[in-house]
XYZ file of C-alpha atoms in Angstrom:
577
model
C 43.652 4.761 13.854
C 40.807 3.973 11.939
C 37.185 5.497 11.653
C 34.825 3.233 14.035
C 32.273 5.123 11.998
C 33.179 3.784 8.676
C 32.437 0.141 9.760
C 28.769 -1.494 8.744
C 27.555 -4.398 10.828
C 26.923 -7.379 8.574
C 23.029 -7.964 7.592
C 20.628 -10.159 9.840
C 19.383 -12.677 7.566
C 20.113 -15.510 5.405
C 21.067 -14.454 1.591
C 17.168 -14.327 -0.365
C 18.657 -13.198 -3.421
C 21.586 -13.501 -5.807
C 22.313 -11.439 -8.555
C 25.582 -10.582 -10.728
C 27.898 -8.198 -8.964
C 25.791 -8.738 -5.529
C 28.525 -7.367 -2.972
C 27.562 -6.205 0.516
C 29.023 -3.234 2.248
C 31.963 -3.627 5.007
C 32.621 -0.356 5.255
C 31.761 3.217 3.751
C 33.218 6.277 2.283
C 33.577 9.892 4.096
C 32.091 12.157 1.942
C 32.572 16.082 3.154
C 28.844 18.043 2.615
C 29.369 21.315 1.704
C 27.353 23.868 3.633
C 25.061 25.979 1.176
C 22.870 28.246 2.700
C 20.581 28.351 5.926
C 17.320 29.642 6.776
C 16.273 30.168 11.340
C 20.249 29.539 11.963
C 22.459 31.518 13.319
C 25.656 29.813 13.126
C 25.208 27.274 11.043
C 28.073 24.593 11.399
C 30.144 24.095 8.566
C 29.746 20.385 8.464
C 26.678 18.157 10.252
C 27.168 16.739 13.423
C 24.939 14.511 16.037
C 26.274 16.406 18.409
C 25.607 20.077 16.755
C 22.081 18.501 15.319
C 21.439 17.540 19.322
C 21.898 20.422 20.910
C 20.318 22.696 18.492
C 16.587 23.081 16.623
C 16.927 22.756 13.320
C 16.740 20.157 10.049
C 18.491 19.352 7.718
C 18.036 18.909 3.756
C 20.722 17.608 1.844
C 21.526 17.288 -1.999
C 23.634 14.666 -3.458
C 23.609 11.219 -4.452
C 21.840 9.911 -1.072
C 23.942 6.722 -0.327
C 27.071 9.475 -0.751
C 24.576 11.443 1.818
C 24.150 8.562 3.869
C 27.545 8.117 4.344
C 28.354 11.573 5.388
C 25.280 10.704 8.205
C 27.156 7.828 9.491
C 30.811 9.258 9.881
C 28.624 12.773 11.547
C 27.318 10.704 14.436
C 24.168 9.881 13.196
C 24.598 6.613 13.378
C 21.515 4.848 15.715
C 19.522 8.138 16.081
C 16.603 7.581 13.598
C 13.491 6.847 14.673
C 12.048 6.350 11.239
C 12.796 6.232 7.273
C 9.971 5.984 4.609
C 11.762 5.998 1.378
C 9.906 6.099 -1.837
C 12.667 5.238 -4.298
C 12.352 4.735 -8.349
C 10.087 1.884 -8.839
C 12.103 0.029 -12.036
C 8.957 1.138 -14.020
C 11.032 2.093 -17.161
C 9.740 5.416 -17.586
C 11.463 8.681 -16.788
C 10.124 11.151 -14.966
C 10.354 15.061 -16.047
C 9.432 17.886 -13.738
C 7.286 20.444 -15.857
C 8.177 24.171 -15.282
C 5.294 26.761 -16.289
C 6.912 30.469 -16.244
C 5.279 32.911 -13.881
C 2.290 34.055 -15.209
C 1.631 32.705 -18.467
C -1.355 30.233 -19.047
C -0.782 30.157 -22.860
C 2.128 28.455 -25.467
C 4.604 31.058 -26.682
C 4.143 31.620 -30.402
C 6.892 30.900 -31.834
C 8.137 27.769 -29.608
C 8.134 24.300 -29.247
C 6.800 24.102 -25.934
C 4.419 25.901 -23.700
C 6.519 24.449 -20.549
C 10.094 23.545 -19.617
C 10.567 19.875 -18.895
C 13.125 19.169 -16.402
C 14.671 15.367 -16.053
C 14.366 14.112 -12.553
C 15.117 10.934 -12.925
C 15.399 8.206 -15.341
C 13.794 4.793 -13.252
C 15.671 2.572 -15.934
C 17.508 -0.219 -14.816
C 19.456 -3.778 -15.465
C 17.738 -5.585 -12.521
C 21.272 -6.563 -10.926
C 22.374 -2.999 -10.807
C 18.608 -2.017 -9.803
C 18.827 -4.787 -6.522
C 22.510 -3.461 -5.799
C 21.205 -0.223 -6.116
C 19.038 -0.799 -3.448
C 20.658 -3.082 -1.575
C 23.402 -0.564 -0.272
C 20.639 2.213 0.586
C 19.079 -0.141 2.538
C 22.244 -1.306 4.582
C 23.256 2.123 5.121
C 19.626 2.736 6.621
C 19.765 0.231 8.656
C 22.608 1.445 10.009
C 20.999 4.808 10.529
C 18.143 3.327 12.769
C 17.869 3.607 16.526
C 16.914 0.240 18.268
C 13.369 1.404 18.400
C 13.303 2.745 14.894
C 11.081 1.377 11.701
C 11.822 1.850 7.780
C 8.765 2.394 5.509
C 9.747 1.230 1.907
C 7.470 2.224 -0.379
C 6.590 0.694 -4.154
C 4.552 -1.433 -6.021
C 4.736 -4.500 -8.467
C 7.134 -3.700 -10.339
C 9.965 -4.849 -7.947
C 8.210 -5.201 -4.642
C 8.378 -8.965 -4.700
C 12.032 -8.563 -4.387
C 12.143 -5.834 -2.203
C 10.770 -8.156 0.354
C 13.305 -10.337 0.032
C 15.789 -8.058 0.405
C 14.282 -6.287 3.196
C 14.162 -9.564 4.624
C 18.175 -10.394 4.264
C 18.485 -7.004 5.552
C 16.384 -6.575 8.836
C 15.903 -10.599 9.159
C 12.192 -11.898 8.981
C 11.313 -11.779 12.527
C 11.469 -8.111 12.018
C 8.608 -7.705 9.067
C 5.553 -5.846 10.971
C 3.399 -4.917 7.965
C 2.812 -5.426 4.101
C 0.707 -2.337 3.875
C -1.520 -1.638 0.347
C -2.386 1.983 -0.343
C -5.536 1.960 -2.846
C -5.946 4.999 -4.715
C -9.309 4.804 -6.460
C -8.870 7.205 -8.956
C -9.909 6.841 -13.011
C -8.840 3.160 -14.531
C -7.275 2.852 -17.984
C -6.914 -0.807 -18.513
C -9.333 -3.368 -21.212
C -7.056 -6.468 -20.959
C -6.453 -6.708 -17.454
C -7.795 -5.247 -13.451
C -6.724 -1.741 -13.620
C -3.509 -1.370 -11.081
C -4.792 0.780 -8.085
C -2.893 -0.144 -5.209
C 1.230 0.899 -3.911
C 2.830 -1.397 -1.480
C 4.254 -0.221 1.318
C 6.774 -2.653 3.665
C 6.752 -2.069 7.254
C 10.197 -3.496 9.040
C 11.584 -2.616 12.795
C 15.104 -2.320 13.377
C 14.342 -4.433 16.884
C 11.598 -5.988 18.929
C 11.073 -2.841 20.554
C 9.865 -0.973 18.133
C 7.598 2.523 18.689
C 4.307 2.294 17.292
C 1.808 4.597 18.582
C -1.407 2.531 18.303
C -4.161 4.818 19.972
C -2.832 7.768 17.799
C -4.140 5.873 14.629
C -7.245 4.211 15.864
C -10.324 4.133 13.575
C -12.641 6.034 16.142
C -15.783 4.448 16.634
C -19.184 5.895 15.416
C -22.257 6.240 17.754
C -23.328 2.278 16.505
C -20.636 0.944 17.006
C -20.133 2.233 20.471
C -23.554 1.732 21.687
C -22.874 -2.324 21.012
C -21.007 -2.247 24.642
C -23.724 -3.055 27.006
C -22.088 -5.750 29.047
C -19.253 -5.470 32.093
C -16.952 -7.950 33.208
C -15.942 -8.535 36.843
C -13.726 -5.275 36.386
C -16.465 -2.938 35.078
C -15.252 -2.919 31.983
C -17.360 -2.697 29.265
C -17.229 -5.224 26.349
C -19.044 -6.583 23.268
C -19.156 -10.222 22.328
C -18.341 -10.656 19.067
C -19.124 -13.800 16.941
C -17.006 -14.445 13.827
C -16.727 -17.700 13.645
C -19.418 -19.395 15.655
C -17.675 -18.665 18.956
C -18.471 -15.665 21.619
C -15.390 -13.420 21.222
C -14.417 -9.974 23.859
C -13.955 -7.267 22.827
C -13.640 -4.532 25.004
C -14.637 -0.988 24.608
C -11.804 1.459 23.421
C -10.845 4.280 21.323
C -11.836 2.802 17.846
C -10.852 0.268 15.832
C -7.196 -0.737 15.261
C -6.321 0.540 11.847
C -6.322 -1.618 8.906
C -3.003 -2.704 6.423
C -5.436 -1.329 3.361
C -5.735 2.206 3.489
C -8.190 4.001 1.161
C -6.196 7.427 0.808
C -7.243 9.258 -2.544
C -4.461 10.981 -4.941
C -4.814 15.060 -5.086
C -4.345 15.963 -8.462
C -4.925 19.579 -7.658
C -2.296 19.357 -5.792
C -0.036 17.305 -7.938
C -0.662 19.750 -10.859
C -0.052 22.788 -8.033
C 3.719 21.381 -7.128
C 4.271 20.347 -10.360
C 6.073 17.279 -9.461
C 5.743 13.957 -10.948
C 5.430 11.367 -8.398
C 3.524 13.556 -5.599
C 2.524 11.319 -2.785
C -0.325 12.646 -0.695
C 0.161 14.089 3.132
C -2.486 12.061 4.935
C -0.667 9.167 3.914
C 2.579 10.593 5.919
C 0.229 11.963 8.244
C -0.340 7.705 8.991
C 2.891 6.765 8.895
C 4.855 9.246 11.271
C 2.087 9.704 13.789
C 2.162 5.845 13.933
C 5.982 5.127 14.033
C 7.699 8.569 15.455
C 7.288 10.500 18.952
C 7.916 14.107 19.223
C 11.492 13.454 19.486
C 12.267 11.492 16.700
C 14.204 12.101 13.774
C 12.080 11.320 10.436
C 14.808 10.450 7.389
C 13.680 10.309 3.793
C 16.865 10.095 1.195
C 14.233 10.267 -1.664
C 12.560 12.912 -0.839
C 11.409 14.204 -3.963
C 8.914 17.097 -3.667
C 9.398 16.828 0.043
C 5.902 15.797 1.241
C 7.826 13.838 3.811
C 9.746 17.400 5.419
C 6.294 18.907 5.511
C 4.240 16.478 7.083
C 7.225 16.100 10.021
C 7.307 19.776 10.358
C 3.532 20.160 11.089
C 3.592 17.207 13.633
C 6.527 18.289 15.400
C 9.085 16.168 14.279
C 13.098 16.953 13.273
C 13.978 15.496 10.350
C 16.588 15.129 7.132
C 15.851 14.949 3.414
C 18.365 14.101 0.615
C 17.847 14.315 -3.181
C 20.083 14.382 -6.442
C 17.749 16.215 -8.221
C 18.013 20.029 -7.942
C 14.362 20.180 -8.931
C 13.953 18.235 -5.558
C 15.545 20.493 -3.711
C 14.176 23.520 -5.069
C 10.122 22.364 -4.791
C 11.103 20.842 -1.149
C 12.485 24.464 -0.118
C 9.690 25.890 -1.259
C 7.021 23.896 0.185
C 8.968 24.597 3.263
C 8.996 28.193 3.060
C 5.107 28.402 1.841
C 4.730 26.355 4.757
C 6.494 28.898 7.727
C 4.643 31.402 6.358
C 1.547 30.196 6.779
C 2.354 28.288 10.322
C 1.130 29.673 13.799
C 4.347 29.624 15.504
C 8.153 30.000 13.607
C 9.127 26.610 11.839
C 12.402 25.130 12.790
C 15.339 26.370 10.252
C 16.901 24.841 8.099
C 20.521 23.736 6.881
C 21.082 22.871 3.196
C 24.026 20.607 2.439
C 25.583 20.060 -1.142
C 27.698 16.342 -0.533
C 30.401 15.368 -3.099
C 30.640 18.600 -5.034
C 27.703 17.760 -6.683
C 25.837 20.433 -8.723
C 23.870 20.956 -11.939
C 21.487 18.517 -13.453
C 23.471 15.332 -15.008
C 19.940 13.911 -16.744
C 19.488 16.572 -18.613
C 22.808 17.481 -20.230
C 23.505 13.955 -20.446
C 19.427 13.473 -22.545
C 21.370 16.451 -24.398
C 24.734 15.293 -25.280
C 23.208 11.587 -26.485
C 21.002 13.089 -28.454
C 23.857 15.664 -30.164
C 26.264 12.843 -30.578
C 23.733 10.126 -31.083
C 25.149 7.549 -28.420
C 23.153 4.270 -28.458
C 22.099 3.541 -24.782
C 22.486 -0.215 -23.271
C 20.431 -0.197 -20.767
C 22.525 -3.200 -18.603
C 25.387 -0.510 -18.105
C 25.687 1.817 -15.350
C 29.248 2.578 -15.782
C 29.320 3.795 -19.319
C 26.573 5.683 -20.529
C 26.449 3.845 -24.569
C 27.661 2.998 -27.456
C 29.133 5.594 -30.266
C 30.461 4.945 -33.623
C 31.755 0.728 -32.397
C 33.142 2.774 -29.010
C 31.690 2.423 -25.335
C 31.227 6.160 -24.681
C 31.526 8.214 -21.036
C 30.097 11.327 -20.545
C 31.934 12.573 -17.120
C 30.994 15.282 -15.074
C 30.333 18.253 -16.604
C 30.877 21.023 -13.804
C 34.491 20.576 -14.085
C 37.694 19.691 -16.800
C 38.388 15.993 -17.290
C 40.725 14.956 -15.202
C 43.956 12.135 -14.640
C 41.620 10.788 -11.932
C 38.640 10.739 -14.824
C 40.873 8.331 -16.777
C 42.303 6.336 -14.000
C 38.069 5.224 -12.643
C 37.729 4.321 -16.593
C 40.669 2.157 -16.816
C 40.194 0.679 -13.553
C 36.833 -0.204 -14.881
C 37.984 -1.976 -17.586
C 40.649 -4.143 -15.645
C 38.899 -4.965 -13.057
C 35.420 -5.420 -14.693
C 35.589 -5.779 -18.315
C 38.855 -7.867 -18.922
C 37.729 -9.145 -22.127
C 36.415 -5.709 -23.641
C 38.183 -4.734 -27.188
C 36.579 -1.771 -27.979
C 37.868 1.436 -27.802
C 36.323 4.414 -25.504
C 35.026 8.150 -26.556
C 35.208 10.077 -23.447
C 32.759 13.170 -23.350
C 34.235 16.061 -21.259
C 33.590 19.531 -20.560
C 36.697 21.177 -20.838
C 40.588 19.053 -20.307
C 44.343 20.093 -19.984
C 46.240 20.157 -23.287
C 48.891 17.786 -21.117
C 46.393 14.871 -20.413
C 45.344 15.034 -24.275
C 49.219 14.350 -24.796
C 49.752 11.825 -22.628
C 46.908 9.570 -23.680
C 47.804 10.175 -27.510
C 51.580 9.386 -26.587
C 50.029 5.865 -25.108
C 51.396 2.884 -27.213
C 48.470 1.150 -28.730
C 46.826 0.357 -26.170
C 43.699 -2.050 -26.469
C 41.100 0.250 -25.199
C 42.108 2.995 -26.542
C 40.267 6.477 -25.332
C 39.508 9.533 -27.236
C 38.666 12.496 -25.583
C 35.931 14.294 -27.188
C 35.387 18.097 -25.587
C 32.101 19.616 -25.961
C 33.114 22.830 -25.630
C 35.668 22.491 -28.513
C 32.351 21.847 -30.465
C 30.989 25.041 -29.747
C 28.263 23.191 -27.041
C 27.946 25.239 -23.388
C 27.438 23.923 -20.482
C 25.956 25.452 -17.448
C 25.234 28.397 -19.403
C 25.035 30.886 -16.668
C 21.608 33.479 -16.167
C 22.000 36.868 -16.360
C 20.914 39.444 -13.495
C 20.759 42.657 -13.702
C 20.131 43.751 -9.709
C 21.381 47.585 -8.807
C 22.056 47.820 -4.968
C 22.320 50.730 -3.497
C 23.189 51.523 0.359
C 22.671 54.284 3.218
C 23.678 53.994 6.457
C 21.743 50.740 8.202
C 19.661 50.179 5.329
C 19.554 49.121 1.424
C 17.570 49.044 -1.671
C 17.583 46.167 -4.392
C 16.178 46.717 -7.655
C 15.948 43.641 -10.044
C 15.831 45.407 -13.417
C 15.993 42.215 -15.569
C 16.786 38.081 -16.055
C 17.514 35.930 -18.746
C 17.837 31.953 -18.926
C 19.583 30.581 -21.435
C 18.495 27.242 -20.002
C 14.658 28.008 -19.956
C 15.418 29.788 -23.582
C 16.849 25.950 -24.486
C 14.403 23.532 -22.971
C 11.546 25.874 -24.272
C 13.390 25.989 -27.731
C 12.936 29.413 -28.267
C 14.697 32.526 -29.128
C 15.801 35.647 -26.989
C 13.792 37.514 -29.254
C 10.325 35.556 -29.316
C 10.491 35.140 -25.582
C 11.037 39.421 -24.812
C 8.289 39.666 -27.696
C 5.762 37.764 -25.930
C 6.309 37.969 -22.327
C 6.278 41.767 -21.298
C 7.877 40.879 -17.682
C 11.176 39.319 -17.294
C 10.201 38.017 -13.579
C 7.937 35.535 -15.332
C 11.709 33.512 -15.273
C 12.194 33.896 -11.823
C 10.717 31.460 -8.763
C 11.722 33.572 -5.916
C 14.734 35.749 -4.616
C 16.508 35.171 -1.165
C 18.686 37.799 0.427
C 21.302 37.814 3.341
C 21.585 40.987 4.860
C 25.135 40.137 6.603
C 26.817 37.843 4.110
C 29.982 36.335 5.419
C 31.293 33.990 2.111
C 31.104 31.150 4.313
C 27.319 30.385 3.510
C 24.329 32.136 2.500
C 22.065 32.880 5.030
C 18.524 33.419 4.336
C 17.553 36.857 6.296
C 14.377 37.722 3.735
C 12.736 36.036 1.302
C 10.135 36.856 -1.802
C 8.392 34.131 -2.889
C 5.513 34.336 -4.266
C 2.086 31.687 -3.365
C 0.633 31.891 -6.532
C 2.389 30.584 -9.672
C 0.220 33.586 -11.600
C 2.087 36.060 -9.210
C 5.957 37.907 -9.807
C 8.286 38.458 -7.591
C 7.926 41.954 -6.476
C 10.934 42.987 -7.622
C 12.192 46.190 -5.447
C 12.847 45.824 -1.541
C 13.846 48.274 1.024
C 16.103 45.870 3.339
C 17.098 47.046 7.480
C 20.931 45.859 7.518
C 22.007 44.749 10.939
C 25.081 47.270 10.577
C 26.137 50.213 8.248
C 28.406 49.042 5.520
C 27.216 45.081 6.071
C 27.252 42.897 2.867
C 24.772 42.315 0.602
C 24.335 39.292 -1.068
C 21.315 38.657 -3.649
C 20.075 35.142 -4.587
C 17.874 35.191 -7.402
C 16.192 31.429 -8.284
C 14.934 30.986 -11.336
C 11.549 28.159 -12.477
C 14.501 25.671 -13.411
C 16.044 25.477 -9.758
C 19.445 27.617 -11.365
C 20.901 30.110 -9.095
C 22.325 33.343 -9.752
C 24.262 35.320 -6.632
C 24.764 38.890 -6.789
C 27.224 40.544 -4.112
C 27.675 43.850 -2.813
């Protein structure tokens, strides 16, 4: 019997837009999340449901490829139970966008290095425009899907694409459901001679129905003293009113809360903040603060699948709201879980906890290793292909995932590729792998001539290491019902790399080892099926260590330790005992 909850509904309106490769989605792909840790749960369940989510209080953050993510939300049951997405997804602007990571501490460059900071790839908002509006197109499908009949989607950008994210919104929802083209002005600095410096985001406002929520005296411009005192006349009711002339003509209006908010909001940019995250594309909380008081109730789920630094996960949480974040980037996840945990401590009453997902086995950071394999084997990008990642010595190249050995399966997506995509393509391919069975190297050698011939090039036959794993050194000792950790030292070998400095240099000038390390988590009773987060250390201030020793209450003599120590690039290391 098939999955009801694999089905999509077909979209609303008329086709807006054609591009190459434009293909809408029938139906979607189960992807199994993999529970990670949990923070306020007690049983965490080992997959989402609706139905766990329902009858529990927590949220849920989620790290993955998000239309994988969004998939996973359909087949759980979530299908129809959002009240509202805002979505602030790569813009096409052609830049990339790197996260930089200060160690803890230090306000000066390391003698000896190339770099005072670590940069860490987020993303890289490159794209062909088909791919880019296919990209897109699918996200916004699956949201749809997502919505409850009352719900509203927020999509946020600005010139680059917006005048086809209309029309796509449009095709999507169908035009009788666009409420809003809202412009956020941020008058800050201006940088342009030749042209009106570019101030403004655009932000589309559709509703999934007719019946859409929208709070209206929650976001009323109150009035001031003047304004008020303009209501001197009553109507037959005794209510009090002000004619208004605009156009020649005596206009009512009668007296209210305020003023009904504008679709140009003057919300300023907060680079102290900006440079306190240390995320690229921040986006201020009174401009959340707008947008889920507006469009949400108590109730409501809040969704945001980009959620970057998770400004979106914070605002919900201080107005009450349950919600569920998804990002690809690690960095993502690691600022968002921090905000979060800043945020708890600092809140009058407990937070709700929180469930982190992993979907689709996905781990590491593929923009980085891949910026560092093109630039090792010198691979000539072409920027119209999403499927292979360049060109290399007259070969298309494909770098494939690098947490695991290349795999039969690897090959079989490449060839399938090629027939059904690239019939007419000649050139051989150089496959980049971490790690691959002596038997697969066989068979594809024993192939008879084939056209597209593929060479398998293994990185770590060249000496190159991926996923280079920290060292810890954390002694844990135990008595009775309680236990003491001592972290005694750390060491990066990906900070060591992106900082381009030696062991040596960086133990010469930085006296403390914690300057490495963002914050340690522990679980007091760990059970191998998840971590759960019983005590934290994280330190507010970014000039601040870890503490380093802890004297931890165990719920039961002999329970299991288990040590999570997070270090300024987002990399885990887990220490059992």
């Amino acid at each position: 019997m098939k999955n009801p909850n694999l089905k999509i509904t077909p979209v609303k309106g008329r086709p807006m837009l054609h591009w190459v490769g434009k293909r809408p989605l029938d139906v979607v792909e189960h992807y199994p999340a993999q529970l990670c840790e949990a923070a306020g749960v007690k049983a965490p369940p080992r997959e989402p449901s609706y139905a766990e989510f329902a009858k529990h209080d927590y949220n849920l953050l989620f790290h993955g490829d998000n239309k994988e993510v969004l998939s996973s939300l359909l087949t759980a049951g979530f299908r129809g139970k959002i009240d509202l997405v805002y979505i602030d997804p790569p813009f096409d602007s052609k830049a990339d966008y790197v996260r930089k990571v200060k160690l803890r501490g230090q306000s000066k460059k390391i003698a000896g290095g190339e770099a005072s900071t670590a940069e860490q790839a987020q993303y890289e908002d490159i794209w062909a425009n088909d791919n880019y509006l296919q990209f897109m197109y699918e996200r916004v499908i699956l949201l749809r899907e997502l919505l409850s009949e009352r719900g509203s989607i927020y999509l946020h950008c600005d010139w680059h694409k917006s005048h086809h994210l209309r029309l796509l919104l449009d095709e999507v929802f169908g035009t009788d459901c666009f409420q809003n083209h809202i412009i956020w002005f941020y008058p800050r600095g201006g940088d342009s001679t030749r042209q009106f410096n570019r101030k403004h985001d655009d932000i589309f406002f559709y509703s999934k129905t007719d019946d859409w929520i929208f709070n209206y005296d929650d976001v009323v411009i109150p009035y001031t003293d003047e304004q008020r005192a303009r209501f001197t006349e009553k109507d037959e009711h005794g209510k009090f009113y002000w004619n208004v002339n605009p156009r020649g003509e005596r206009v009512k209006t009668y007296l209210g809360k305020g003023i009904g908010e504008y679709d140009v909001w003057n919300i300023g940019i907060n680079a102290s903040q900006i440079q306190a995250i240390g995320y690229p594309t921040l986006k201020p909380e009174p401009l959340l603060e707008r947008i889920i008081t507006a469009s949400s109730n108590k109730d409501s789920i809040v969704l945001d699948c980009f959620c970057g630094s998770g400004t979106t996960a914070v605002v919900a949480e201080k107005l009450g709201r349950r919600w569920i974040m998804a990002d690809m980037n690690k960095g993502a996840i690691q600022t968002t879980l921090a905000r979060l945990q800043r945020q708890k401590k600092s809140a009058e009453k407990s937070a709700r906890g929180v469930i982190h997902y992993r979907v689709n086995n996905y781990t590491g950071n593929e923009a980085d290793l891949k910026k560092l394999l093109i630039s090792k084997y010198g691979i000539r990008r072409e920027r119209g292909d999403l499927f292979f990642d360049g060109v290399v010595g007259g070969q298309l190249a494909k770098i494939t995932a690098l947490n695991k050995p290349l795999t039969r399966l690897d090959i079989q997506h490449i060839k399938d590729e090629i027939a059904q995509n690239r019939p007419d393509e000649t050139r051989g391919i150089t496959v980049f792998c971490s790690g691959c069975e002596l038997s697969l190297l066989e068979e594809l050698a024993a192939e008879k001539k084939p056209i597209n011939k593929i060479t398998v090039r293994d990185i770590q036959a060249d000496g190159m290491v991926t996923y280079a794993r920290a060292g810890a050194d954390v002694q844990i000792t135990k008595k009775g019902a309680t236990a003491r950790v001592k972290i005694r030292d750390y060491i990066s070998p990906s900070i060591l790399a992106r900082m381009d400095i030696e062991r040596s240099v960086l133990n010469e000038q930085i006296s403390d080892f914690r300057a490495q390390i963002d914050y340690v988590l522990f679980d007091t009773d760990y059970n191998s099926a998840h971590f759960n987060i019983a005590q934290t250390d994280h330190p507010e201030k970014k000039t601040d260590f870890i503490i380093g020793e802890y004297e931890l209450d165990l719920p039961h003599a002999g329970a299991k330790i288990a040590v999570k120590v997070v270090d300024m690039l987002g990399e885990e290391t887990l220490i059992l005992e």
